[in-house]
PDB file of C-alpha atoms in Angstrom:
ATOM      1  CA  UNK A 144      57.148 167.163 194.146  1.00  0.00           C
ATOM      2  CA  UNK A 145      60.112 168.420 192.338  1.00  0.00           C
ATOM      3  CA  UNK A 146      63.361 168.756 194.077  1.00  0.00           C
ATOM      4  CA  UNK A 147      66.559 170.719 193.032  1.00  0.00           C
ATOM      5  CA  UNK A 148      69.441 168.933 191.650  1.00  0.00           C
ATOM      6  CA  UNK A 149      72.772 169.055 193.724  1.00  0.00           C
ATOM      7  CA  UNK A 150      76.114 167.339 193.527  1.00  0.00           C
ATOM      8  CA  UNK A 151      75.685 163.711 194.838  1.00  0.00           C
ATOM      9  CA  UNK A 152      78.234 161.418 196.443  1.00  0.00           C
ATOM     10  CA  UNK A 153      80.005 159.444 193.726  1.00  0.00           C
ATOM     11  CA  UNK A 154      79.448 156.140 195.353  1.00  0.00           C
ATOM     12  CA  UNK A 155      75.688 156.451 195.364  1.00  0.00           C
ATOM     13  CA  UNK A 156      73.702 155.606 192.288  1.00  0.00           C
ATOM     14  CA  UNK A 157      70.577 157.842 191.658  1.00  0.00           C
ATOM     15  CA  UNK A 158      67.542 155.782 192.735  1.00  0.00           C
ATOM     16  CA  UNK A 159      65.494 157.280 189.778  1.00  0.00           C
ATOM     17  CA  UNK A 160      68.039 155.592 187.440  1.00  0.00           C
ATOM     18  CA  UNK A 161      67.789 152.342 189.327  1.00  0.00           C
ATOM     19  CA  UNK A 162      63.992 152.392 189.302  1.00  0.00           C
ATOM     20  CA  UNK A 163      64.057 153.071 185.480  1.00  0.00           C
ATOM     21  CA  UNK A 164      66.234 150.119 185.013  1.00  0.00           C
ATOM     22  CA  UNK A 165      64.105 147.963 187.061  1.00  0.00           C
ATOM     23  CA  UNK A 166      60.931 148.910 185.204  1.00  0.00           C
ATOM     24  CA  UNK A 167      62.626 148.046 181.853  1.00  0.00           C
ATOM     25  CA  UNK A 168      63.374 144.400 183.075  1.00  0.00           C
ATOM     26  CA  UNK A 169      60.987 141.691 183.325  1.00  0.00           C
ATOM     27  CA  UNK A 170      61.067 138.320 185.012  1.00  0.00           C
ATOM     28  CA  UNK A 171      61.953 135.171 183.060  1.00  0.00           C
ATOM     29  CA  UNK A 172      59.793 132.076 183.001  1.00  0.00           C
ATOM     30  CA  UNK A 173      56.623 131.386 185.063  1.00  0.00           C
ATOM     31  CA  UNK A 174      58.244 130.651 188.468  1.00  0.00           C
ATOM     32  CA  UNK A 175      56.253 131.907 191.495  1.00  0.00           C
ATOM     33  CA  UNK A 176      58.869 131.985 194.246  1.00  0.00           C
ATOM     34  CA  UNK A 177      61.747 134.182 195.367  1.00  0.00           C
ATOM     35  CA  UNK A 178      64.176 131.990 193.567  1.00  0.00           C
ATOM     36  CA  UNK A 179      62.477 132.295 190.139  1.00  0.00           C
ATOM     37  CA  UNK A 180      62.257 136.081 190.508  1.00  0.00           C
ATOM     38  CA  UNK A 181      65.899 136.374 191.522  1.00  0.00           C
ATOM     39  CA  UNK A 182      66.771 134.516 188.378  1.00  0.00           C
ATOM     40  CA  UNK A 183      65.322 137.395 186.412  1.00  0.00           C
ATOM     41  CA  UNK A 184      67.929 139.721 187.696  1.00  0.00           C
ATOM     42  CA  UNK A 185      68.391 141.518 191.031  1.00  0.00           C
ATOM     43  CA  UNK A 186      66.666 144.633 189.689  1.00  0.00           C
ATOM     44  CA  UNK A 187      63.938 143.067 187.856  1.00  0.00           C
ATOM     45  CA  UNK A 188      60.236 144.055 188.773  1.00  0.00           C
ATOM     46  CA  UNK A 189      58.777 140.666 189.353  1.00  0.00           C
ATOM     47  CA  UNK A 190      56.191 139.718 186.809  1.00  0.00           C
ATOM     48  CA  UNK A 191      55.330 136.042 187.555  1.00  0.00           C
ATOM     49  CA  UNK A 192      51.658 135.493 187.078  1.00  0.00           C
ATOM     50  CA  UNK A 193      50.297 134.330 190.587  1.00  0.00           C
ATOM     51  CA  UNK A 194      46.825 135.520 190.075  1.00  0.00           C
ATOM     52  CA  UNK A 195      45.190 134.331 186.953  1.00  0.00           C
ATOM     53  CA  UNK A 196      44.445 130.847 188.306  1.00  0.00           C
ATOM     54  CA  UNK A 197      42.373 132.150 191.215  1.00  0.00           C
ATOM     55  CA  UNK A 198      38.628 130.833 191.007  1.00  0.00           C
ATOM     56  CA  UNK A 199      35.718 132.469 192.329  1.00  0.00           C
ATOM     57  CA  UNK A 200      34.403 131.379 195.865  1.00  0.00           C
ATOM     58  CA  UNK A 201      30.705 131.568 195.985  1.00  0.00           C
ATOM     59  CA  UNK A 202      30.377 131.743 199.722  1.00  0.00           C
ATOM     60  CA  UNK A 203      32.599 134.897 199.813  1.00  0.00           C
ATOM     61  CA  UNK A 204      30.950 136.340 196.787  1.00  0.00           C
ATOM     62  CA  UNK A 205      27.482 136.021 198.432  1.00  0.00           C
ATOM     63  CA  UNK A 206      28.643 138.464 201.217  1.00  0.00           C
ATOM     64  CA  UNK A 207      28.846 141.272 198.625  1.00  0.00           C
ATOM     65  CA  UNK A 208      25.980 143.774 198.750  1.00  0.00           C
ATOM     66  CA  UNK A 209      23.281 142.544 196.225  1.00  0.00           C
ATOM     67  CA  UNK A 210      24.026 143.633 192.735  1.00  0.00           C
ATOM     68  CA  UNK A 211      27.632 144.377 193.236  1.00  0.00           C
ATOM     69  CA  UNK A 212      29.457 143.506 189.895  1.00  0.00           C
ATOM     70  CA  UNK A 213      32.241 146.143 189.777  1.00  0.00           C
ATOM     71  CA  UNK A 214      34.205 148.325 192.114  1.00  0.00           C
ATOM     72  CA  UNK A 215      36.515 151.366 191.734  1.00  0.00           C
ATOM     73  CA  UNK A 216      39.899 150.949 193.392  1.00  0.00           C
ATOM     74  CA  UNK A 217      42.153 153.743 194.195  1.00  0.00           C
ATOM     75  CA  UNK A 218      45.782 152.742 194.000  1.00  0.00           C
ATOM     76  CA  UNK A 219      48.777 154.784 195.428  1.00  0.00           C
ATOM     77  CA  UNK A 220      51.913 154.679 193.171  1.00  0.00           C
ATOM     78  CA  UNK A 221      54.959 154.284 195.238  1.00  0.00           C
ATOM     79  CA  UNK A 222      57.142 153.927 192.130  1.00  0.00           C
ATOM     80  CA  UNK A 223      59.131 151.037 193.666  1.00  0.00           C
ATOM     81  CA  UNK A 224      58.422 147.415 194.456  1.00  0.00           C
ATOM     82  CA  UNK A 225      56.893 145.879 196.484  1.00  0.00           C
ATOM     83  CA  UNK A 226      54.780 148.816 196.270  1.00  0.00           C
ATOM     84  CA  UNK A 227      52.794 149.819 193.085  1.00  0.00           C
ATOM     85  CA  UNK A 228      54.780 150.957 190.060  1.00  0.00           C
ATOM     86  CA  UNK A 229      54.321 151.151 186.325  1.00  0.00           C
ATOM     87  CA  UNK A 230      55.908 148.640 184.077  1.00  0.00           C
ATOM     88  CA  UNK A 231      57.921 149.671 180.967  1.00  0.00           C
ATOM     89  CA  UNK A 232      54.772 150.387 178.773  1.00  0.00           C
ATOM     90  CA  UNK A 233      53.915 153.243 181.162  1.00  0.00           C
ATOM     91  CA  UNK A 234      50.438 151.793 181.549  1.00  0.00           C
ATOM     92  CA  UNK A 235      50.512 148.426 183.333  1.00  0.00           C
ATOM     93  CA  UNK A 236      50.622 148.575 187.129  1.00  0.00           C
ATOM     94  CA  UNK A 237      52.586 146.035 189.030  1.00  0.00           C
ATOM     95  CA  UNK A 238      53.159 145.446 192.836  1.00  0.00           C
ATOM     96  CA  UNK A 239      51.972 143.591 195.885  1.00  0.00           C
ATOM     97  CA  UNK A 240      48.852 145.455 196.379  1.00  0.00           C
ATOM     98  CA  UNK A 241      47.996 145.113 192.661  1.00  0.00           C
ATOM     99  CA  UNK A 242      48.333 141.226 192.987  1.00  0.00           C
ATOM    100  CA  UNK A 243      46.262 141.160 196.183  1.00  0.00           C
ATOM    101  CA  UNK A 244      43.346 143.334 194.883  1.00  0.00           C
ATOM    102  CA  UNK A 245      43.165 141.560 191.621  1.00  0.00           C
ATOM    103  CA  UNK A 246      43.156 138.087 193.453  1.00  0.00           C
ATOM    104  CA  UNK A 247      40.484 139.353 195.750  1.00  0.00           C
ATOM    105  CA  UNK A 248      38.411 140.434 192.826  1.00  0.00           C
ATOM    106  CA  UNK A 249      38.704 136.955 191.138  1.00  0.00           C
ATOM    107  CA  UNK A 250      37.513 135.317 194.400  1.00  0.00           C
ATOM    108  CA  UNK A 251      34.515 137.619 194.542  1.00  0.00           C
ATOM    109  CA  UNK A 252      33.831 137.277 190.712  1.00  0.00           C
ATOM    110  CA  UNK A 253      33.749 141.201 190.250  1.00  0.00           C
ATOM    111  CA  UNK A 254      35.388 143.562 187.864  1.00  0.00           C
ATOM    112  CA  UNK A 255      37.767 146.363 188.933  1.00  0.00           C
ATOM    113  CA  UNK A 256      38.314 149.954 187.646  1.00  0.00           C
ATOM    114  CA  UNK A 257      41.526 150.982 188.916  1.00  0.00           C
ATOM    115  CA  UNK A 258      42.419 154.723 189.309  1.00  0.00           C
ATOM    116  CA  UNK A 259      45.698 156.199 190.576  1.00  0.00           C
ATOM    117  CA  UNK A 260      45.716 158.756 193.340  1.00  0.00           C
ATOM    118  CA  UNK A 261      48.258 160.222 195.732  1.00  0.00           C
ATOM    119  CA  UNK A 262      48.520 158.380 199.102  1.00  0.00           C
ATOM    120  CA  UNK A 263      47.300 161.178 201.269  1.00  0.00           C
ATOM    121  CA  UNK A 264      44.289 161.783 198.931  1.00  0.00           C
ATOM    122  CA  UNK A 265      42.726 158.358 198.947  1.00  0.00           C
ATOM    123  CA  UNK A 266      41.485 158.000 202.455  1.00  0.00           C
ATOM    124  CA  UNK A 267      39.500 161.264 202.408  1.00  0.00           C
ATOM    125  CA  UNK A 268      38.025 160.425 199.099  1.00  0.00           C
ATOM    126  CA  UNK A 269      36.491 157.166 200.252  1.00  0.00           C
ATOM    127  CA  UNK A 270      33.962 158.983 202.475  1.00  0.00           C
ATOM    128  CA  UNK A 271      32.673 160.933 199.317  1.00  0.00           C
ATOM    129  CA  UNK A 272      32.146 157.790 197.395  1.00  0.00           C
ATOM    130  CA  UNK A 273      34.662 158.606 194.806  1.00  0.00           C
ATOM    131  CA  UNK A 274      36.350 155.184 195.334  1.00  0.00           C
ATOM    132  CA  UNK A 275      35.015 152.061 196.810  1.00  0.00           C
ATOM    133  CA  UNK A 276      38.365 150.609 197.935  1.00  0.00           C
ATOM    134  CA  UNK A 277      41.741 152.059 198.797  1.00  0.00           C
ATOM    135  CA  UNK A 278      44.852 150.006 198.233  1.00  0.00           C
ATOM    136  CA  UNK A 279      48.174 151.649 199.023  1.00  0.00           C
ATOM    137  CA  UNK A 280      49.868 149.778 201.939  1.00  0.00           C
ATOM    138  CA  UNK A 281      47.600 151.665 204.512  1.00  0.00           C
ATOM    139  CA  UNK A 282      48.687 150.936 208.025  1.00  0.00           C
ATOM    140  CA  UNK A 283      45.922 150.278 210.447  1.00  0.00           C
ATOM    141  CA  UNK A 284      45.932 152.905 213.335  1.00  0.00           C
ATOM    142  CA  UNK A 285      43.474 153.744 215.918  1.00  0.00           C
ATOM    143  CA  UNK A 286      43.341 157.320 214.613  1.00  0.00           C
ATOM    144  CA  UNK A 287      42.497 156.076 211.174  1.00  0.00           C
ATOM    145  CA  UNK A 288      39.901 153.593 212.476  1.00  0.00           C
ATOM    146  CA  UNK A 289      37.747 156.399 213.704  1.00  0.00           C
ATOM    147  CA  UNK A 290      36.892 157.370 210.112  1.00  0.00           C
ATOM    148  CA  UNK A 291      38.007 154.350 207.976  1.00  0.00           C
ATOM    149  CA  UNK A 292      37.296 150.724 207.948  1.00  0.00           C
ATOM    150  CA  UNK A 293      40.123 148.201 207.076  1.00  0.00           C
ATOM    151  CA  UNK A 294      40.323 144.509 205.911  1.00  0.00           C
ATOM    152  CA  UNK A 295      43.900 143.365 206.804  1.00  0.00           C
ATOM    153  CA  UNK A 296      46.001 141.281 204.451  1.00  0.00           C
ATOM    154  CA  UNK A 297      49.713 141.895 205.555  1.00  0.00           C
ATOM    155  CA  UNK A 298      51.662 143.024 208.644  1.00  0.00           C
ATOM    156  CA  UNK A 299      54.272 145.513 207.664  1.00  0.00           C
ATOM    157  CA  UNK A 300      55.156 148.664 209.569  1.00  0.00           C
ATOM    158  CA  UNK A 301      57.751 151.335 210.132  1.00  0.00           C
ATOM    159  CA  UNK A 302      61.514 151.303 209.791  1.00  0.00           C
ATOM    160  CA  UNK A 303      64.524 153.442 208.999  1.00  0.00           C
ATOM    161  CA  UNK A 304      67.309 153.537 206.470  1.00  0.00           C
ATOM    162  CA  UNK A 305      70.399 155.692 206.064  1.00  0.00           C
ATOM    163  CA  UNK A 306      73.563 156.107 203.911  1.00  0.00           C
ATOM    164  CA  UNK A 307      76.284 153.585 204.714  1.00  0.00           C
ATOM    165  CA  UNK A 308      78.505 156.419 206.206  1.00  0.00           C
ATOM    166  CA  UNK A 309      75.877 157.265 208.794  1.00  0.00           C
ATOM    167  CA  UNK A 310      76.906 156.946 212.450  1.00  0.00           C
ATOM    168  CA  UNK A 311      73.333 155.433 213.036  1.00  0.00           C
ATOM    169  CA  UNK A 312      73.382 151.713 213.384  1.00  0.00           C
ATOM    170  CA  UNK A 313      69.714 151.358 214.484  1.00  0.00           C
ATOM    171  CA  UNK A 314      66.901 153.530 215.664  1.00  0.00           C
ATOM    172  CA  UNK A 315      65.014 152.146 218.764  1.00  0.00           C
ATOM    173  CA  UNK A 316      64.214 155.711 220.302  1.00  0.00           C
ATOM    174  CA  UNK A 317      63.200 158.700 218.329  1.00  0.00           C
ATOM    175  CA  UNK A 318      65.667 160.775 220.478  1.00  0.00           C
ATOM    176  CA  UNK A 319      68.496 159.235 218.376  1.00  0.00           C
ATOM    177  CA  UNK A 320      67.115 161.436 215.556  1.00  0.00           C
ATOM    178  CA  UNK A 321      67.644 164.667 217.293  1.00  0.00           C
ATOM    179  CA  UNK A 322      69.232 167.281 215.236  1.00  0.00           C
ATOM    180  CA  UNK A 323      68.841 165.234 212.083  1.00  0.00           C
ATOM    181  CA  UNK A 324      66.941 165.823 208.809  1.00  0.00           C
ATOM    182  CA  UNK A 325      64.371 162.929 208.493  1.00  0.00           C
ATOM    183  CA  UNK A 326      62.675 162.190 205.154  1.00  0.00           C
ATOM    184  CA  UNK A 327      59.372 160.535 204.858  1.00  0.00           C
ATOM    185  CA  UNK A 328      56.115 160.305 202.726  1.00  0.00           C
ATOM    186  CA  UNK A 329      53.490 162.962 203.073  1.00  0.00           C
ATOM    187  CA  UNK A 330      50.282 161.951 204.746  1.00  0.00           C
ATOM    188  CA  UNK A 331      51.700 158.718 206.180  1.00  0.00           C
ATOM    189  CA  UNK A 332      51.759 157.107 209.682  1.00  0.00           C
ATOM    190  CA  UNK A 333      55.465 157.858 209.413  1.00  0.00           C
ATOM    191  CA  UNK A 334      54.823 161.494 209.231  1.00  0.00           C
ATOM    192  CA  UNK A 335      52.230 161.417 211.972  1.00  0.00           C
ATOM    193  CA  UNK A 336      54.750 159.371 214.282  1.00  0.00           C
ATOM    194  CA  UNK A 337      57.592 161.848 213.738  1.00  0.00           C
ATOM    195  CA  UNK A 338      55.289 165.041 214.226  1.00  0.00           C
ATOM    196  CA  UNK A 339      53.653 163.648 217.238  1.00  0.00           C
ATOM    197  CA  UNK A 340      56.896 162.896 218.952  1.00  0.00           C
ATOM    198  CA  UNK A 341      59.120 165.788 217.732  1.00  0.00           C
ATOM    199  CA  UNK A 342      58.999 167.110 221.401  1.00  0.00           C
ATOM    200  CA  UNK A 343      61.150 164.315 222.760  1.00  0.00           C
ATOM    201  CA  UNK A 344      64.330 166.104 221.673  1.00  0.00           C
ATOM    202  CA  UNK A 345      63.210 169.472 223.152  1.00  0.00           C
ATOM    203  CA  UNK A 346      62.159 167.597 226.425  1.00  0.00           C
ATOM    204  CA  UNK A 347      65.650 166.034 226.559  1.00  0.00           C
ATOM    205  CA  UNK A 348      67.339 169.524 225.971  1.00  0.00           C
ATOM    206  CA  UNK A 349      68.501 168.680 222.515  1.00  0.00           C
ATOM    207  CA  UNK A 350      67.827 170.032 219.124  1.00  0.00           C
ATOM    208  CA  UNK A 351      64.704 168.750 217.464  1.00  0.00           C
ATOM    209  CA  UNK A 352      64.810 166.680 214.392  1.00  0.00           C
ATOM    210  CA  UNK A 353      63.486 168.220 211.200  1.00  0.00           C
ATOM    211  CA  UNK A 354      60.834 166.467 209.159  1.00  0.00           C
ATOM    212  CA  UNK A 355      60.987 166.526 205.448  1.00  0.00           C
ATOM    213  CA  UNK A 356      57.944 165.184 203.537  1.00  0.00           C
ATOM    214  CA  UNK A 357      57.737 163.981 199.902  1.00  0.00           C
ATOM    215  CA  UNK A 358      54.920 162.918 197.630  1.00  0.00           C
ATOM    216  CA  UNK A 359      57.204 160.818 195.427  1.00  0.00           C
ATOM    217  CA  UNK A 360      59.433 158.112 196.535  1.00  0.00           C
ATOM    218  CA  UNK A 361      62.090 158.966 194.034  1.00  0.00           C
ATOM    219  CA  UNK A 362      62.343 162.611 195.503  1.00  0.00           C
ATOM    220  CA  UNK A 363      62.555 161.035 198.969  1.00  0.00           C
ATOM    221  CA  UNK A 364      65.484 158.668 198.113  1.00  0.00           C
ATOM    222  CA  UNK A 365      67.279 161.522 196.216  1.00  0.00           C
ATOM    223  CA  UNK A 366      67.128 163.607 199.305  1.00  0.00           C
ATOM    224  CA  UNK A 367      68.977 161.021 201.206  1.00  0.00           C
ATOM    225  CA  UNK A 368      71.524 160.284 198.504  1.00  0.00           C
ATOM    226  CA  UNK A 369      72.318 163.908 197.902  1.00  0.00           C
ATOM    227  CA  UNK A 370      72.831 164.684 201.651  1.00  0.00           C
ATOM    228  CA  UNK A 371      69.609 166.847 202.142  1.00  0.00           C
ATOM    229  CA  UNK A 372      68.380 164.339 204.640  1.00  0.00           C
ATOM    230  CA  UNK A 373      70.260 162.028 207.076  1.00  0.00           C
ATOM    231  CA  UNK A 374      67.712 159.189 207.268  1.00  0.00           C
ATOM    232  CA  UNK A 375      64.507 157.944 205.740  1.00  0.00           C
ATOM    233  CA  UNK A 376      61.496 156.567 207.591  1.00  0.00           C
ATOM    234  CA  UNK A 377      59.213 154.385 205.593  1.00  0.00           C
ATOM    235  CA  UNK A 378      57.711 150.854 205.304  1.00  0.00           C
ATOM    236  CA  UNK A 379      59.754 147.919 206.399  1.00  0.00           C
ATOM    237  CA  UNK A 380      59.196 146.068 203.054  1.00  0.00           C
ATOM    238  CA  UNK A 381      59.859 149.072 200.976  1.00  0.00           C
ATOM    239  CA  UNK A 382      63.218 149.986 202.880  1.00  0.00           C
ATOM    240  CA  UNK A 383      64.359 146.512 202.690  1.00  0.00           C
ATOM    241  CA  UNK A 384      63.923 146.396 198.874  1.00  0.00           C
ATOM    242  CA  UNK A 385      65.454 149.884 198.433  1.00  0.00           C
ATOM    243  CA  UNK A 386      68.544 148.972 200.355  1.00  0.00           C
ATOM    244  CA  UNK A 387      68.836 145.658 198.614  1.00  0.00           C
ATOM    245  CA  UNK A 388      68.856 147.549 195.167  1.00  0.00           C
ATOM    246  CA  UNK A 389      70.673 150.648 195.854  1.00  0.00           C
ATOM    247  CA  UNK A 390      74.450 150.781 196.715  1.00  0.00           C
ATOM    248  CA  UNK A 391      75.488 153.031 199.524  1.00  0.00           C
ATOM    249  CA  UNK A 392      72.398 152.544 201.832  1.00  0.00           C
ATOM    250  CA  UNK A 393      71.820 150.369 204.908  1.00  0.00           C
ATOM    251  CA  UNK A 394      68.607 149.279 206.634  1.00  0.00           C
ATOM    252  CA  UNK A 395      68.616 150.329 210.296  1.00  0.00           C
ATOM    253  CA  UNK A 396      65.865 148.342 211.813  1.00  0.00           C
ATOM    254  CA  UNK A 397      62.208 147.715 212.333  1.00  0.00           C
ATOM    255  CA  UNK A 398      60.778 150.381 214.603  1.00  0.00           C
ATOM    256  CA  UNK A 399      57.038 149.591 214.821  1.00  0.00           C
ATOM    257  CA  UNK A 400      54.980 146.978 213.214  1.00  0.00           C
ATOM    258  CA  UNK A 401      51.514 147.627 211.808  1.00  0.00           C
ATOM    259  CA  UNK A 402      48.767 145.658 210.345  1.00  0.00           C
ATOM    260  CA  UNK A 403      48.118 146.850 206.748  1.00  0.00           C
ATOM    261  CA  UNK A 404      44.661 146.638 205.017  1.00  0.00           C
ATOM    262  CA  UNK A 405      42.482 147.611 202.131  1.00  0.00           C
ATOM    263  CA  UNK A 406      40.576 150.901 203.100  1.00  0.00           C
ATOM    264  CA  UNK A 407      36.883 151.468 202.914  1.00  0.00           C
ATOM    265  CA  UNK A 408      34.461 154.346 204.080  1.00  0.00           C
ATOM    266  CA  UNK A 409      33.259 153.862 207.659  1.00  0.00           C
ATOM    267  CA  UNK A 410      30.433 151.213 207.832  1.00  0.00           C
ATOM    268  CA  UNK A 411      31.042 149.784 204.438  1.00  0.00           C
ATOM    269  CA  UNK A 412      29.174 146.649 203.618  1.00  0.00           C
ATOM    270  CA  UNK A 413      32.127 145.356 201.330  1.00  0.00           C
ATOM    271  CA  UNK A 414      34.414 144.441 204.190  1.00  0.00           C
ATOM    272  CA  UNK A 415      32.864 141.042 205.229  1.00  0.00           C
ATOM    273  CA  UNK A 416      33.314 139.864 201.565  1.00  0.00           C
ATOM    274  CA  UNK A 417      36.906 141.291 201.423  1.00  0.00           C
ATOM    275  CA  UNK A 418      37.851 139.524 204.503  1.00  0.00           C
ATOM    276  CA  UNK A 419      36.402 136.221 203.347  1.00  0.00           C
ATOM    277  CA  UNK A 420      38.353 136.643 200.006  1.00  0.00           C
ATOM    278  CA  UNK A 421      41.681 137.181 201.739  1.00  0.00           C
ATOM    279  CA  UNK A 422      41.079 134.172 204.025  1.00  0.00           C
ATOM    280  CA  UNK A 423      40.318 132.099 200.906  1.00  0.00           C
ATOM    281  CA  UNK A 424      43.537 133.239 199.329  1.00  0.00           C
ATOM    282  CA  UNK A 425      45.324 132.130 202.362  1.00  0.00           C
ATOM    283  CA  UNK A 426      43.696 128.734 202.331  1.00  0.00           C
ATOM    284  CA  UNK A 427      44.213 128.020 198.675  1.00  0.00           C
ATOM    285  CA  UNK A 428      47.917 129.025 198.665  1.00  0.00           C
ATOM    286  CA  UNK A 429      47.676 132.136 196.509  1.00  0.00           C
ATOM    287  CA  UNK A 430      48.475 134.389 199.476  1.00  0.00           C
ATOM    288  CA  UNK A 431      51.823 132.644 199.950  1.00  0.00           C
ATOM    289  CA  UNK A 432      52.673 132.809 196.250  1.00  0.00           C
ATOM    290  CA  UNK A 433      51.940 136.562 196.241  1.00  0.00           C
ATOM    291  CA  UNK A 434      54.464 137.102 199.225  1.00  0.00           C
ATOM    292  CA  UNK A 435      57.011 134.933 197.732  1.00  0.00           C
ATOM    293  CA  UNK A 436      56.948 136.776 194.357  1.00  0.00           C
ATOM    294  CA  UNK A 437      57.627 140.072 196.122  1.00  0.00           C
ATOM    295  CA  UNK A 438      59.950 138.743 198.882  1.00  0.00           C
ATOM    296  CA  UNK A 439      57.756 139.698 201.844  1.00  0.00           C
ATOM    297  CA  UNK A 440      56.931 136.415 203.431  1.00  0.00           C
ATOM    298  CA  UNK A 441      57.946 137.953 206.869  1.00  0.00           C
ATOM    299  CA  UNK A 442      54.832 139.954 206.419  1.00  0.00           C
ATOM    300  CA  UNK A 443      52.291 137.023 206.374  1.00  0.00           C
ATOM    301  CA  UNK A 444      49.290 137.015 208.604  1.00  0.00           C
ATOM    302  CA  UNK A 445      47.167 133.893 209.702  1.00  0.00           C
ATOM    303  CA  UNK A 446      43.832 135.462 208.934  1.00  0.00           C
ATOM    304  CA  UNK A 447      42.256 138.672 207.822  1.00  0.00           C
ATOM    305  CA  UNK A 448      40.515 140.948 210.268  1.00  0.00           C
ATOM    306  CA  UNK A 449      38.146 143.874 210.021  1.00  0.00           C
ATOM    307  CA  UNK A 450      39.565 147.150 211.632  1.00  0.00           C
ATOM    308  CA  UNK A 451      41.483 145.468 214.477  1.00  0.00           C
ATOM    309  CA  UNK A 452      43.046 147.565 217.128  1.00  0.00           C
ATOM    310  CA  UNK A 453      46.347 149.304 216.313  1.00  0.00           C
ATOM    311  CA  UNK A 454      49.323 146.924 216.939  1.00  0.00           C
ATOM    312  CA  UNK A 455      51.158 148.096 220.043  1.00  0.00           C
ATOM    313  CA  UNK A 456      54.698 147.257 220.577  1.00  0.00           C
TER     314      UNK A 456
END
């Protein structure tokens, strides 16, 4: 989605520029924890190899449907870590989901064909058989579980961020957003949450908040920087990263936690193998190394589950 260019506050650096700079930098050395990645520079996209040493687990591989040797994975490009982004060559994908899906493939001894698709297009395409697996930080909700199966691998969720000059210090009730312009990703749980609860402002006799949806993270953040939106609702991990790497912004708070999982068509026979693979990664330490690489250790889970009920606060 293209957005018009307007004058921006001087104290805010365009996120597109920060992202470009980040993608041109690479991590130094072969460290696999937050300290090693930090040594590469605050804006570096972590490139430490935490996956190549993963070995096939025969017990997990036997859970695959007979004859399964390769799968097609649909990846959603967020453009900013820890989400999936392109490195400087314009072809290599990097991100937390990339590491997880590659590690799972190694545990299962299968090849992957990765195709990129917009976030909102992936889940509907699973039922058609176009993709075998969706990887795009998909939150597990009761609504999605009606038509999609999930295999969980982290716990992330919903949060808010705003400019430093915002009067908001935290959002614990959506009525705090009344009268504001709220930017979020199209086809996400954030958009659904905002739309489903828009009435709370009218019910309280206040002006409703306005929901602005974007297909690209760069456009979303530009809307905030340029004053076309007042607050951003997105993933907790993504918000924390953006605020840490963009001047002039502040993280408001975690609003609602959600399990996050690989997505499959309903009734997929791939889910038991993927769950076993994630559990194997937890057991052998690869799981922790991936989270440390991306600075998301607060999102760790103890074990993988297949389509668990939505987390309720």
